[in-house]
């Protein structure tokens, strides 16, 4: 008798805000999370608060990587434990924030940790993106990039939730985004 794993949503917050208060993107993500069924396990990790080393490309030299340590191991373990990954990433210069890019670069290492099975594990996880920017057009390059990252690992795409950001609190006035947040994390199964 096989059972479906309990849903566990990992929110990876990629904002570089220094004040510690949720920005527009995190606020919108928290609206979406509030609509999850009661008791749904959630993990929230703020990438800027983790000590993530720069990725060193060893693919063409040693060809493999050791199991990571410290915060990088914590991040790997959280990634593997989740059934759903939600990137909570404001648009910075039409692209992915630096902390999220560092995390994604480490996927290249995790693909090459002997015995880890990272690619196979990731193919069973749904990837989603919650983002805000001044206008939707400016978010499209980042949305496309995230979709391609997920497709590389055969991850089901759960979609993107975009809201009009800008000044702190601006997204709360985007009635379309706030309404969409209520159903954004609906279980696709």
Short mmCIF file of C-alpha atoms in Angstrom, two decimals:
data_model
loop_
_atom_site.label_atom_id
_atom_site.label_comp_id
_atom_site.label_asym_id
_atom_site.label_seq_id
_atom_site.Cartn_x
_atom_site.Cartn_y
_atom_site.Cartn_z
CA UNK A 1 0.00 0.00 0.00
CA UNK A 2 1.61 3.25 -1.11
CA UNK A 3 0.74 6.58 0.36
CA UNK A 4 1.17 10.09 -0.91
CA UNK A 5 3.74 12.01 1.13
CA UNK A 6 2.37 14.70 3.40
CA UNK A 7 2.59 18.00 1.65
CA UNK A 8 5.39 20.22 2.97
CA UNK A 9 5.85 23.68 1.48
CA UNK A 10 9.29 25.31 1.55
CA UNK A 11 9.24 29.08 1.09
CA UNK A 12 12.65 30.42 0.05
CA UNK A 13 12.62 34.17 0.66
CA UNK A 14 15.20 35.90 -1.53
CA UNK A 15 14.71 39.52 -0.55
CA UNK A 16 17.77 41.56 0.37
CA UNK A 17 15.85 43.87 2.74
CA UNK A 18 17.98 44.96 5.65
CA UNK A 19 15.23 46.00 8.05
CA UNK A 20 13.88 42.50 8.61
CA UNK A 21 10.31 43.54 7.81
CA UNK A 22 8.51 41.60 5.08
CA UNK A 23 8.59 43.36 1.73
CA UNK A 24 5.84 43.26 -0.87
CA UNK A 25 6.84 39.84 -2.17
CA UNK A 26 6.99 38.17 1.23
CA UNK A 27 3.70 39.83 2.23
CA UNK A 28 2.04 38.37 -0.87
CA UNK A 29 3.58 34.96 -0.16
CA UNK A 30 2.22 35.04 3.39
CA UNK A 31 -1.25 35.75 2.00
CA UNK A 32 -0.92 32.67 -0.21
CA UNK A 33 0.39 30.56 2.70
CA UNK A 34 -2.55 31.60 4.89
CA UNK A 35 -4.87 29.87 2.40
CA UNK A 36 -3.13 26.49 2.73
CA UNK A 37 -5.17 23.82 4.48
CA UNK A 38 -4.76 24.01 8.27
CA UNK A 39 -1.84 21.99 9.52
CA UNK A 40 0.05 21.99 6.21
CA UNK A 41 3.74 21.92 7.17
CA UNK A 42 5.58 25.05 6.08
CA UNK A 43 9.23 26.00 6.31
CA UNK A 44 10.30 29.61 5.73
CA UNK A 45 13.99 30.25 5.05
CA UNK A 46 15.37 33.72 4.40
CA UNK A 47 18.35 33.14 2.12
CA UNK A 48 20.04 36.42 3.11
CA UNK A 49 20.17 35.19 6.73
CA UNK A 50 22.04 32.01 5.82
CA UNK A 51 25.78 31.73 5.41
CA UNK A 52 25.88 30.47 1.82
CA UNK A 53 29.33 30.19 0.30
CA UNK A 54 29.83 31.12 -3.34
CA UNK A 55 29.48 28.22 -5.72
CA UNK A 56 32.81 26.84 -7.01
CA UNK A 57 32.48 25.03 -10.33
CA UNK A 58 34.28 21.68 -10.11
CA UNK A 59 32.23 19.92 -12.78
CA UNK A 60 35.13 19.63 -15.20
CA UNK A 61 37.91 19.02 -12.67
CA UNK A 62 36.97 16.68 -9.79
CA UNK A 63 33.51 16.07 -11.26
CA UNK A 64 31.84 15.57 -7.90
CA UNK A 65 31.18 17.40 -4.65
CA UNK A 66 31.17 16.42 -0.99
CA UNK A 67 28.00 16.59 1.06
CA UNK A 68 27.61 20.26 2.04
CA UNK A 69 28.00 21.46 5.61
CA UNK A 70 26.59 24.25 7.77
CA UNK A 71 23.80 26.43 6.41
CA UNK A 72 24.27 24.97 2.94
CA UNK A 73 23.47 21.51 4.35
CA UNK A 74 20.49 22.96 6.20
CA UNK A 75 19.25 24.41 2.91
CA UNK A 76 19.79 21.12 1.06
CA UNK A 77 17.97 19.15 3.75
CA UNK A 78 15.03 21.59 3.69
CA UNK A 79 14.90 21.36 -0.10
CA UNK A 80 14.85 17.58 -0.06
CA UNK A 81 12.24 17.43 2.73
CA UNK A 82 9.76 19.64 0.84
CA UNK A 83 7.13 18.52 -1.63
CA UNK A 84 6.66 22.08 -2.90
CA UNK A 85 9.27 24.80 -3.40
CA UNK A 86 8.08 28.39 -3.53
CA UNK A 87 10.63 31.00 -4.53
CA UNK A 88 9.64 34.28 -2.86
CA UNK A 89 11.72 36.63 -4.95
CA UNK A 90 11.25 40.29 -5.81
CA UNK A 91 12.56 41.33 -9.20
CA UNK A 92 16.03 42.89 -8.98
CA UNK A 93 17.32 44.31 -12.24
CA UNK A 94 14.91 42.17 -14.29
CA UNK A 95 16.32 39.05 -12.72
CA UNK A 96 16.68 36.69 -9.77
CA UNK A 97 17.99 38.20 -6.51
CA UNK A 98 21.62 37.28 -5.78
CA UNK A 99 20.82 35.02 -2.80
CA UNK A 100 18.43 32.92 -4.89
CA UNK A 101 20.99 32.72 -7.70
CA UNK A 102 23.59 31.41 -5.23
CA UNK A 103 21.11 28.75 -4.08
CA UNK A 104 20.38 27.73 -7.67
CA UNK A 105 24.11 27.59 -8.49
CA UNK A 106 24.54 25.07 -5.68
CA UNK A 107 22.04 22.81 -7.46
CA UNK A 108 24.94 22.11 -9.86
CA UNK A 109 26.96 20.77 -6.93
CA UNK A 110 24.08 18.83 -5.41
CA UNK A 111 23.55 17.07 -8.74
CA UNK A 112 27.08 15.70 -8.29
CA UNK A 113 27.09 14.58 -4.65
CA UNK A 114 27.62 10.81 -4.86
CA UNK A 115 24.54 8.86 -3.80
CA UNK A 116 22.35 11.92 -3.18
CA UNK A 117 19.93 11.43 -6.09
CA UNK A 118 19.19 15.16 -6.22
CA UNK A 119 17.80 15.27 -9.76
CA UNK A 120 15.41 12.38 -9.17
CA UNK A 121 14.23 13.85 -5.87
CA UNK A 122 13.64 17.28 -7.41
CA UNK A 123 11.52 15.83 -10.22
CA UNK A 124 8.90 14.92 -7.62
CA UNK A 125 8.59 18.49 -6.26
CA UNK A 126 6.39 21.28 -7.56
CA UNK A 127 8.13 24.61 -8.19
CA UNK A 128 6.34 27.95 -7.90
CA UNK A 129 7.38 31.61 -7.94
CA UNK A 130 5.89 34.54 -6.06
CA UNK A 131 7.25 37.89 -7.18
CA UNK A 132 6.53 41.59 -7.31
CA UNK A 133 7.78 44.41 -9.49
CA UNK A 134 6.72 47.77 -10.87
CA UNK A 135 5.08 46.09 -13.85
CA UNK A 136 4.56 42.53 -15.06
CA UNK A 137 6.78 42.93 -18.12
CA UNK A 138 9.82 43.55 -15.92
CA UNK A 139 9.20 40.26 -14.09
CA UNK A 140 9.02 38.10 -17.22
CA UNK A 141 12.77 37.41 -17.64
CA UNK A 142 12.96 36.16 -14.04
CA UNK A 143 9.80 34.07 -14.43
CA UNK A 144 11.22 32.46 -17.57
CA UNK A 145 14.54 31.75 -15.82
CA UNK A 146 12.88 30.05 -12.84
CA UNK A 147 10.68 27.96 -15.14
CA UNK A 148 13.74 26.82 -17.09
CA UNK A 149 15.56 25.84 -13.87
CA UNK A 150 12.63 23.70 -12.83
CA UNK A 151 12.26 22.17 -16.29
CA UNK A 152 15.92 21.14 -16.26
CA UNK A 153 15.15 18.91 -13.27
CA UNK A 154 11.72 17.83 -14.65
CA UNK A 155 9.96 19.63 -11.80
CA UNK A 156 6.25 20.25 -12.29
CA UNK A 157 5.61 23.98 -12.69
CA UNK A 158 2.97 25.25 -10.27
CA UNK A 159 2.89 28.73 -11.82
CA UNK A 160 3.81 32.22 -10.84
CA UNK A 161 2.01 34.77 -8.73
CA UNK A 162 2.90 38.34 -9.64
CA UNK A 163 1.86 41.47 -7.79
CA UNK A 164 2.46 45.14 -8.39
CA UNK A 165 5.16 46.17 -5.94
CA UNK A 166 7.14 49.31 -5.42
CA UNK A 167 6.99 51.23 -2.16
CA UNK A 168 6.53 49.18 1.03
CA UNK A 169 2.95 47.89 1.28
CA UNK A 170 2.10 48.67 -2.35
CA UNK A 171 1.12 45.11 -3.25
CA UNK A 172 -1.74 45.16 -0.71
CA UNK A 173 -3.52 47.55 -3.11
CA UNK A 174 -3.21 45.05 -6.01
CA UNK A 175 -6.64 43.45 -5.60
CA UNK A 176 -6.02 41.01 -8.46
CA UNK A 177 -2.82 39.65 -6.89
CA UNK A 178 -4.34 39.46 -3.41
CA UNK A 179 -7.34 37.52 -4.74
CA UNK A 180 -5.07 35.19 -6.77
CA UNK A 181 -2.98 34.48 -3.67
CA UNK A 182 -5.92 32.72 -2.02
CA UNK A 183 -5.81 29.87 -4.55
CA UNK A 184 -2.21 29.99 -5.70
CA UNK A 185 -0.88 27.18 -3.52
CA UNK A 186 -3.81 24.87 -4.17
CA UNK A 187 -2.57 21.28 -4.27
CA UNK A 188 -2.43 20.25 -7.94
CA UNK A 189 -3.23 16.62 -7.04
#
